[in-house]
PDB file of C-alpha atoms in Angstrom:
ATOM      1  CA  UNK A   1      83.907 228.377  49.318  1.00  0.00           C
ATOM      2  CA  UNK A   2      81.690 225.681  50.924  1.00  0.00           C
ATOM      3  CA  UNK A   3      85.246 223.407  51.370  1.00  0.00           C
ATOM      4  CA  UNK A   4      86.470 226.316  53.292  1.00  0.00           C
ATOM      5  CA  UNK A   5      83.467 226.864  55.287  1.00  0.00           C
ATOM      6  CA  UNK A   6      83.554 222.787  56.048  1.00  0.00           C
ATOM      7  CA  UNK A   7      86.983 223.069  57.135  1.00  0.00           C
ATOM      8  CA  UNK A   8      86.817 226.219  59.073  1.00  0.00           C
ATOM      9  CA  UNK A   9      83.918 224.385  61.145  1.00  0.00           C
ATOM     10  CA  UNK A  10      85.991 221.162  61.065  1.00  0.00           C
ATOM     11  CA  UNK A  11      89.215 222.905  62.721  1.00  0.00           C
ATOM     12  CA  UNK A  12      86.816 224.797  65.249  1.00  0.00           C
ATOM     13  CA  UNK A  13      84.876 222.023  66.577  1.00  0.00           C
ATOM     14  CA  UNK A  14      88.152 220.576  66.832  1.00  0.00           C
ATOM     15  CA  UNK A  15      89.743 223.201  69.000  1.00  0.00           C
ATOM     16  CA  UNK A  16      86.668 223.311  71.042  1.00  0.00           C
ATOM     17  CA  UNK A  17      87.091 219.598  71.921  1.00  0.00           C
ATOM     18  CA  UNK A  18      91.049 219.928  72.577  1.00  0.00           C
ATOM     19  CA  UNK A  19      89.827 222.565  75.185  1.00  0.00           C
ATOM     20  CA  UNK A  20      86.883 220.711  77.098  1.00  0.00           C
ATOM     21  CA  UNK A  21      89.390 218.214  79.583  1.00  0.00           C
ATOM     22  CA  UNK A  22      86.806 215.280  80.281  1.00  0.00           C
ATOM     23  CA  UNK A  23      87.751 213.946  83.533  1.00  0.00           C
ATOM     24  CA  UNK A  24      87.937 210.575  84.460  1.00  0.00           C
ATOM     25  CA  UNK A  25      84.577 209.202  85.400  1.00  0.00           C
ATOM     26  CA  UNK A  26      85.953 208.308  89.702  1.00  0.00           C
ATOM     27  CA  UNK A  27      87.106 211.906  89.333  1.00  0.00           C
ATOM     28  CA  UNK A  28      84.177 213.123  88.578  1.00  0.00           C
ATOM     29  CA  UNK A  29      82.323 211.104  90.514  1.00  0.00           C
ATOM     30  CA  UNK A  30      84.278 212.233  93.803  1.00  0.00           C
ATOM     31  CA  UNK A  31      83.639 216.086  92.606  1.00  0.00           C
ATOM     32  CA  UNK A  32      80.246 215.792  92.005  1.00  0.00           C
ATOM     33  CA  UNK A  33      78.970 214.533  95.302  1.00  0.00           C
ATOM     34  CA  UNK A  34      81.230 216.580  97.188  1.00  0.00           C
ATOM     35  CA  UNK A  35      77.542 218.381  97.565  1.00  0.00           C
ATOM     36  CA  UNK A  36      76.278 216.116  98.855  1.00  0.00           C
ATOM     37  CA  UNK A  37      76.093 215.227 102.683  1.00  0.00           C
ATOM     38  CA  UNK A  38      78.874 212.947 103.643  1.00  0.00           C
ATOM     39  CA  UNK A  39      76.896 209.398 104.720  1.00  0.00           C
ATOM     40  CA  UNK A  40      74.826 209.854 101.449  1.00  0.00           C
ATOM     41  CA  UNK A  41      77.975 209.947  98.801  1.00  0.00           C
ATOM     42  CA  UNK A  42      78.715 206.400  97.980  1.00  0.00           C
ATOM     43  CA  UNK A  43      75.220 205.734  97.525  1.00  0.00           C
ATOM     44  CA  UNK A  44      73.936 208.881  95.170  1.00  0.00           C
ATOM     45  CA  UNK A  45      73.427 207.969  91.253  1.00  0.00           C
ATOM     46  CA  UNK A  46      75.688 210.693  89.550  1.00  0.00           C
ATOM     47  CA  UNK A  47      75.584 212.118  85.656  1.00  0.00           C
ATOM     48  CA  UNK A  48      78.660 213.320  84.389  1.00  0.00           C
ATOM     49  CA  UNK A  49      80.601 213.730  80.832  1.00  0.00           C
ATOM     50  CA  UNK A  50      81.900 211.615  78.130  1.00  0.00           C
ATOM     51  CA  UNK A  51      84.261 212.451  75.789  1.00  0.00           C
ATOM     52  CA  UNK A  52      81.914 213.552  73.054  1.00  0.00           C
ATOM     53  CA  UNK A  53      80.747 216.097  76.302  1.00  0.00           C
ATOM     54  CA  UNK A  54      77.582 214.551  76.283  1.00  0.00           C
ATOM     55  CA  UNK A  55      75.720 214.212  79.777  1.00  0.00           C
ATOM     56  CA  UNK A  56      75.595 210.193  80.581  1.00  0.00           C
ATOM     57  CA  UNK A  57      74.908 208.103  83.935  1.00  0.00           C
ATOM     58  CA  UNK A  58      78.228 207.739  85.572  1.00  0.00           C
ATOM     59  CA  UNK A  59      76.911 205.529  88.652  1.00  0.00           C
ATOM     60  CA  UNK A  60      73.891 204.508  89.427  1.00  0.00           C
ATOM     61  CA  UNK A  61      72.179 205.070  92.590  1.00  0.00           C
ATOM     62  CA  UNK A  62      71.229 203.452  95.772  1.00  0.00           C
ATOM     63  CA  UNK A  63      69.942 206.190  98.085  1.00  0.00           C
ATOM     64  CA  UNK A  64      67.289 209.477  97.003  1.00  0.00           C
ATOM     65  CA  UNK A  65      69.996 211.549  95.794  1.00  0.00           C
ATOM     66  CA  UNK A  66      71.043 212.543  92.406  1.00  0.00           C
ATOM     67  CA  UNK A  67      74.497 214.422  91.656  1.00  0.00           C
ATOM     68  CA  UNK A  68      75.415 215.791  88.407  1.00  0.00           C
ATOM     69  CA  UNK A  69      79.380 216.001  87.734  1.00  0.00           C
ATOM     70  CA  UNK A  70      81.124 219.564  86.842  1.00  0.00           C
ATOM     71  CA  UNK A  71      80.578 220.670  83.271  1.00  0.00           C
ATOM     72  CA  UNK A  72      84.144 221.053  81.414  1.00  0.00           C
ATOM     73  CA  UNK A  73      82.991 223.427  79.069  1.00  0.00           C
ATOM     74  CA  UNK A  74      81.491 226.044  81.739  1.00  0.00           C
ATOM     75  CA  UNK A  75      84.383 228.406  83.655  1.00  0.00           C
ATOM     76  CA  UNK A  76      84.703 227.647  87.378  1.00  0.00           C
ATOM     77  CA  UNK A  77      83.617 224.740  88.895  1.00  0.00           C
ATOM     78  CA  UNK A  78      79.790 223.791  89.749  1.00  0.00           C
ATOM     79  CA  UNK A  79      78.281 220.702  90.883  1.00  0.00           C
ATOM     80  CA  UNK A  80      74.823 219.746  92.834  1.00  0.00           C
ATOM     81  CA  UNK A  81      73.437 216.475  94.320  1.00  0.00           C
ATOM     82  CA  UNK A  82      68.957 216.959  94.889  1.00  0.00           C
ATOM     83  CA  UNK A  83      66.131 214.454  95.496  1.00  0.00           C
ATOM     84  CA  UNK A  84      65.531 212.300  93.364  1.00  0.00           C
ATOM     85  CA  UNK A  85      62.013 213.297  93.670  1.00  0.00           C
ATOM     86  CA  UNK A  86      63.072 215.985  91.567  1.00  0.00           C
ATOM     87  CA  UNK A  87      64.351 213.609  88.783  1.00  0.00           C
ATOM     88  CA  UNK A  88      61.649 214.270  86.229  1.00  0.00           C
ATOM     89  CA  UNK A  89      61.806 218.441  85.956  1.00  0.00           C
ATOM     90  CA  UNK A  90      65.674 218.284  86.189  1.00  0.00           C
ATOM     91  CA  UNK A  91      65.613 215.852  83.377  1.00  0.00           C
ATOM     92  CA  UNK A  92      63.373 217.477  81.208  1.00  0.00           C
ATOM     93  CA  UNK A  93      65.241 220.304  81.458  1.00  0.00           C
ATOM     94  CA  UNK A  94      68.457 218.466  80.411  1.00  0.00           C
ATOM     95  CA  UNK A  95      66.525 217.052  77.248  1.00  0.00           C
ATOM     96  CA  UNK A  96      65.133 220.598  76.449  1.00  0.00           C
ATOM     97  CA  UNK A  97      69.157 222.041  76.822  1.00  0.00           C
ATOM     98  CA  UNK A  98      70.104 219.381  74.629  1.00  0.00           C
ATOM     99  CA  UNK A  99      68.145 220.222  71.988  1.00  0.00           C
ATOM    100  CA  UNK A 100      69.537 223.760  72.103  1.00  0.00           C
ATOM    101  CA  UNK A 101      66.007 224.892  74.172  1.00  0.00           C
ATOM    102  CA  UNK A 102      66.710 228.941  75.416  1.00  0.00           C
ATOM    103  CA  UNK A 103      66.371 229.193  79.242  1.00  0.00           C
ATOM    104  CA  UNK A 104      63.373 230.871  79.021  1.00  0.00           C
ATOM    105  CA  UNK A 105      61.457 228.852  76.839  1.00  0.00           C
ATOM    106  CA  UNK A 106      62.777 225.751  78.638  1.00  0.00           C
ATOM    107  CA  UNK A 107      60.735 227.062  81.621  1.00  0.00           C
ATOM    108  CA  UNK A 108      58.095 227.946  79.149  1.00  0.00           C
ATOM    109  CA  UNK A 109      57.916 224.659  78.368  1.00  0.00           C
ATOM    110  CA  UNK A 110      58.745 223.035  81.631  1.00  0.00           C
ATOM    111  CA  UNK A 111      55.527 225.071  82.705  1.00  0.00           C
ATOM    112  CA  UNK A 112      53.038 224.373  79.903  1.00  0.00           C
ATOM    113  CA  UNK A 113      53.679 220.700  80.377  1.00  0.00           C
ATOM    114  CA  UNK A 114      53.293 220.913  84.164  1.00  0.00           C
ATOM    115  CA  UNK A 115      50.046 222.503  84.436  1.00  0.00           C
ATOM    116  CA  UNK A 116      48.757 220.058  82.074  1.00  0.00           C
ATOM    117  CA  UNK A 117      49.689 217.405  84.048  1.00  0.00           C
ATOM    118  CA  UNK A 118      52.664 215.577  80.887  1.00  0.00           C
ATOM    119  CA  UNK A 119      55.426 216.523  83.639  1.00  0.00           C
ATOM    120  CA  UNK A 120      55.594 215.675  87.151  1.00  0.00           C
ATOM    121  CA  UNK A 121      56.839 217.777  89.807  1.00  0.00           C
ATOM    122  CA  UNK A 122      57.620 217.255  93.163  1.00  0.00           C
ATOM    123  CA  UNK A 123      54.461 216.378  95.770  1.00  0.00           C
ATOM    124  CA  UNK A 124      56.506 218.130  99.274  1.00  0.00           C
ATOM    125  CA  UNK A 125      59.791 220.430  99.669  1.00  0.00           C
ATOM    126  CA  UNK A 126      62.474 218.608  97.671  1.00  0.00           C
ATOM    127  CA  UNK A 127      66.095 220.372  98.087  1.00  0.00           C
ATOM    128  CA  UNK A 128      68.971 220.847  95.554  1.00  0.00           C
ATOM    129  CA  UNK A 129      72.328 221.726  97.161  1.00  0.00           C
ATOM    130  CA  UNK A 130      74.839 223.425  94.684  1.00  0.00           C
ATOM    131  CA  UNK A 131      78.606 223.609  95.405  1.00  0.00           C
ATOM    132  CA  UNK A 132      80.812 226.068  93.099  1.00  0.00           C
ATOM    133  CA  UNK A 133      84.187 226.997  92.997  1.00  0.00           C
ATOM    134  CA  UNK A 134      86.979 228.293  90.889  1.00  0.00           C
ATOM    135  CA  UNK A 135      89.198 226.506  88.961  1.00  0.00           C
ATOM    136  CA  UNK A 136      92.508 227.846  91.126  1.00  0.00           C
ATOM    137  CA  UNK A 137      90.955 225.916  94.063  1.00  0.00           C
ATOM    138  CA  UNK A 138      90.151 222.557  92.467  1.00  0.00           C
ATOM    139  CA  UNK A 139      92.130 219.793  92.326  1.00  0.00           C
ATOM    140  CA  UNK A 140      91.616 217.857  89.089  1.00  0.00           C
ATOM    141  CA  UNK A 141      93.763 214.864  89.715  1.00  0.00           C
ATOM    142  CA  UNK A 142      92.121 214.193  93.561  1.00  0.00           C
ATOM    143  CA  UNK A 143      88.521 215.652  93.039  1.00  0.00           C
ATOM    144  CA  UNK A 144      88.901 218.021  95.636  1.00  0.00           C
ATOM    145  CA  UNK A 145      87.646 221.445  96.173  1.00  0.00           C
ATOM    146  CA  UNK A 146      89.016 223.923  98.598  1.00  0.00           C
ATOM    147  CA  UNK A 147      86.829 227.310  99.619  1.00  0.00           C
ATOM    148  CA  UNK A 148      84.104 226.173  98.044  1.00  0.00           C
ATOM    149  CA  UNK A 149      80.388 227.672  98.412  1.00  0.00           C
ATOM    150  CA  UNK A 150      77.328 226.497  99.029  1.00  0.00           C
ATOM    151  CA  UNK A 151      73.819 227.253  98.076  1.00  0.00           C
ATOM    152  CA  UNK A 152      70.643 225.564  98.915  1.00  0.00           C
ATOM    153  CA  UNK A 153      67.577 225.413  96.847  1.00  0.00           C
ATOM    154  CA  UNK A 154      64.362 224.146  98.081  1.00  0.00           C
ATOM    155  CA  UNK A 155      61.861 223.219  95.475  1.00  0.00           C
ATOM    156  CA  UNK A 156      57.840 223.457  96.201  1.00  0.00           C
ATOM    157  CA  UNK A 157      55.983 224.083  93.761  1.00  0.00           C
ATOM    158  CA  UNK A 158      53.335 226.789  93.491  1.00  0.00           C
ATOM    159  CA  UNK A 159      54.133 227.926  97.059  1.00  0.00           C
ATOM    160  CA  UNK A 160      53.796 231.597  97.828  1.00  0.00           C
ATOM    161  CA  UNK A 161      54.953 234.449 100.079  1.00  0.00           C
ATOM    162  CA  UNK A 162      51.812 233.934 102.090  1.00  0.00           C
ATOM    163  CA  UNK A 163      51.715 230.265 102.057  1.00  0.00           C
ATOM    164  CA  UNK A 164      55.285 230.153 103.674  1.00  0.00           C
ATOM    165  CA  UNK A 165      55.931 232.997 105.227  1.00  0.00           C
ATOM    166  CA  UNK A 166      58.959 233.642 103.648  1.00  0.00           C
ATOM    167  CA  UNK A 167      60.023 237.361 101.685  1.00  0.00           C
ATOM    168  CA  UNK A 168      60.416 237.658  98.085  1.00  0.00           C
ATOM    169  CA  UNK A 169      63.755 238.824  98.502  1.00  0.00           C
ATOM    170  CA  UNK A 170      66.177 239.102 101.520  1.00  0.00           C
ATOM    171  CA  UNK A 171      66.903 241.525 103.516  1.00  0.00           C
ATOM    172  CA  UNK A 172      69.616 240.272 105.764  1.00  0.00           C
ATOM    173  CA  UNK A 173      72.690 238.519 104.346  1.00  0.00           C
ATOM    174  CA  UNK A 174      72.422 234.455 103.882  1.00  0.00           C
ATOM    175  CA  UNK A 175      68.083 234.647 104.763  1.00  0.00           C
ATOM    176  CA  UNK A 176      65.777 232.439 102.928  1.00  0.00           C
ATOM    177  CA  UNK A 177      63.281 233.645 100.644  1.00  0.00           C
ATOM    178  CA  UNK A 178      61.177 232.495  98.002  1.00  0.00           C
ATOM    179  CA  UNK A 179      61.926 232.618  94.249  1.00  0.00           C
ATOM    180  CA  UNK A 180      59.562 232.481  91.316  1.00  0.00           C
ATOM    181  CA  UNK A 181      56.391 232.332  93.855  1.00  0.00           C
ATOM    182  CA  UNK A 182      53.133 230.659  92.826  1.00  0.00           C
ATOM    183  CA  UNK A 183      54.797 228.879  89.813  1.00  0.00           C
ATOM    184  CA  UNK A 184      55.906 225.584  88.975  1.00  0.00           C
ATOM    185  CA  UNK A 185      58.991 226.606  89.649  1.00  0.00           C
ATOM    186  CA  UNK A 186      58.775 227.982  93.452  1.00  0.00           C
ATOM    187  CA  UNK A 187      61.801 227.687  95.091  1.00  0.00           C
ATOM    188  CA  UNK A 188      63.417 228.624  98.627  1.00  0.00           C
ATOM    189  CA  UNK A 189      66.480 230.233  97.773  1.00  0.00           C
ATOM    190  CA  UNK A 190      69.611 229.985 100.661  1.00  0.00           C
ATOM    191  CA  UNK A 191      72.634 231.475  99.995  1.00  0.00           C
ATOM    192  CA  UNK A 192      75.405 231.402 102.832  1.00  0.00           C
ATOM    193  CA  UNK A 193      77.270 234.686 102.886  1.00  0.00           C
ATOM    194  CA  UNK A 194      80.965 233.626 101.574  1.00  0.00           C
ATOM    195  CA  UNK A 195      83.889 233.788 104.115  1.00  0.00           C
TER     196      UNK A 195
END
């Protein structure tokens, strides 16, 4: 029974792999940073995929931007380029996914560790810009992404409603307004109504 359960895992993992398409680092390269404005591109350090599907440094960087690559196992495409001021909660985060960390207590942790003062977060505004797309309107072998749409995330931590100004939630189609306030997390959320 224990053969069979080997190979059943064996032939899965297997399958799994056959169906995550690792692109070619340039490829994803040119994706990723697609998100990023056009004069900063050459110059942003990017993480994408190897073939094992593990995240890795594709390019390093020369500017304040970081851009990670579309992940092959996720549906649709997604990619975002932020400030490298940002560097040290984003990669936490990565470590805590990778080691199969729930969403919730990644922030759980995320949090514990920055009020105690382990994980550093970002001193002014610091802003994450997220491109996503489907699949039908990406081209794999060019990198290119057609109708895509863009959000904008604006990290400062422990701001508020009152310290900003800003709603909790908006009330007019593409407004800014402030998620998670008075945490760690804090962010300006700005969502472009789609075409």
């Amino acid at each position: 029974m224990r053969k069979i359960q080997v190979i059943f895992l064996l032939l899965f993992t297997s399958i799994l792999t056959a169906q995550t398409n690792v692109l070619p680092a340039e490829i994803q390269i040119k994706t990723a940073t697609l998100a990023a404005p056009e004069e900063l591109r050459d110059g942003a350090m990017v993480y994408g995929f190897n073939e094992q599907g593990e995240m890795i440094v594709l390019r390093e960087g020369t500017n304040h931007l970081v851009c990670l690559a579309d992940d092959p196992a996720q549906k649709g495409i997604n990619v975002s380029c932020y400030s490298n001021k940002l560097e040290p909660f984003m990669a936490r985060g990565r470590e805590l996914a990778a080691q199969g960390t729930g969403e919730m207590e990644k922030r759980e942790t995320r949090k514990r560790e920055a009020e105690a003062g382990s994980l550093s977060l970002t001193d002014s505004p610091a802003m994450t810009t997220i491109l996503t797309g489907s699949e039908e309107n990406y081209n794999a072998a060019t990198g290119e992404l057609t109708d895509g749409h863009f959000r904008y995330v604006i990290y400062i931590p422990y701001a508020t409603a009152e310290s900003t100004g800003l709603p909790e939630k908006p009330f007019a189609p593409g407004m800014p307004w402030i998620m998670d306030p008075g945490t760690h997390r804090a962010h300006i959320m700005i969502t472009p109504p789609k075409n």
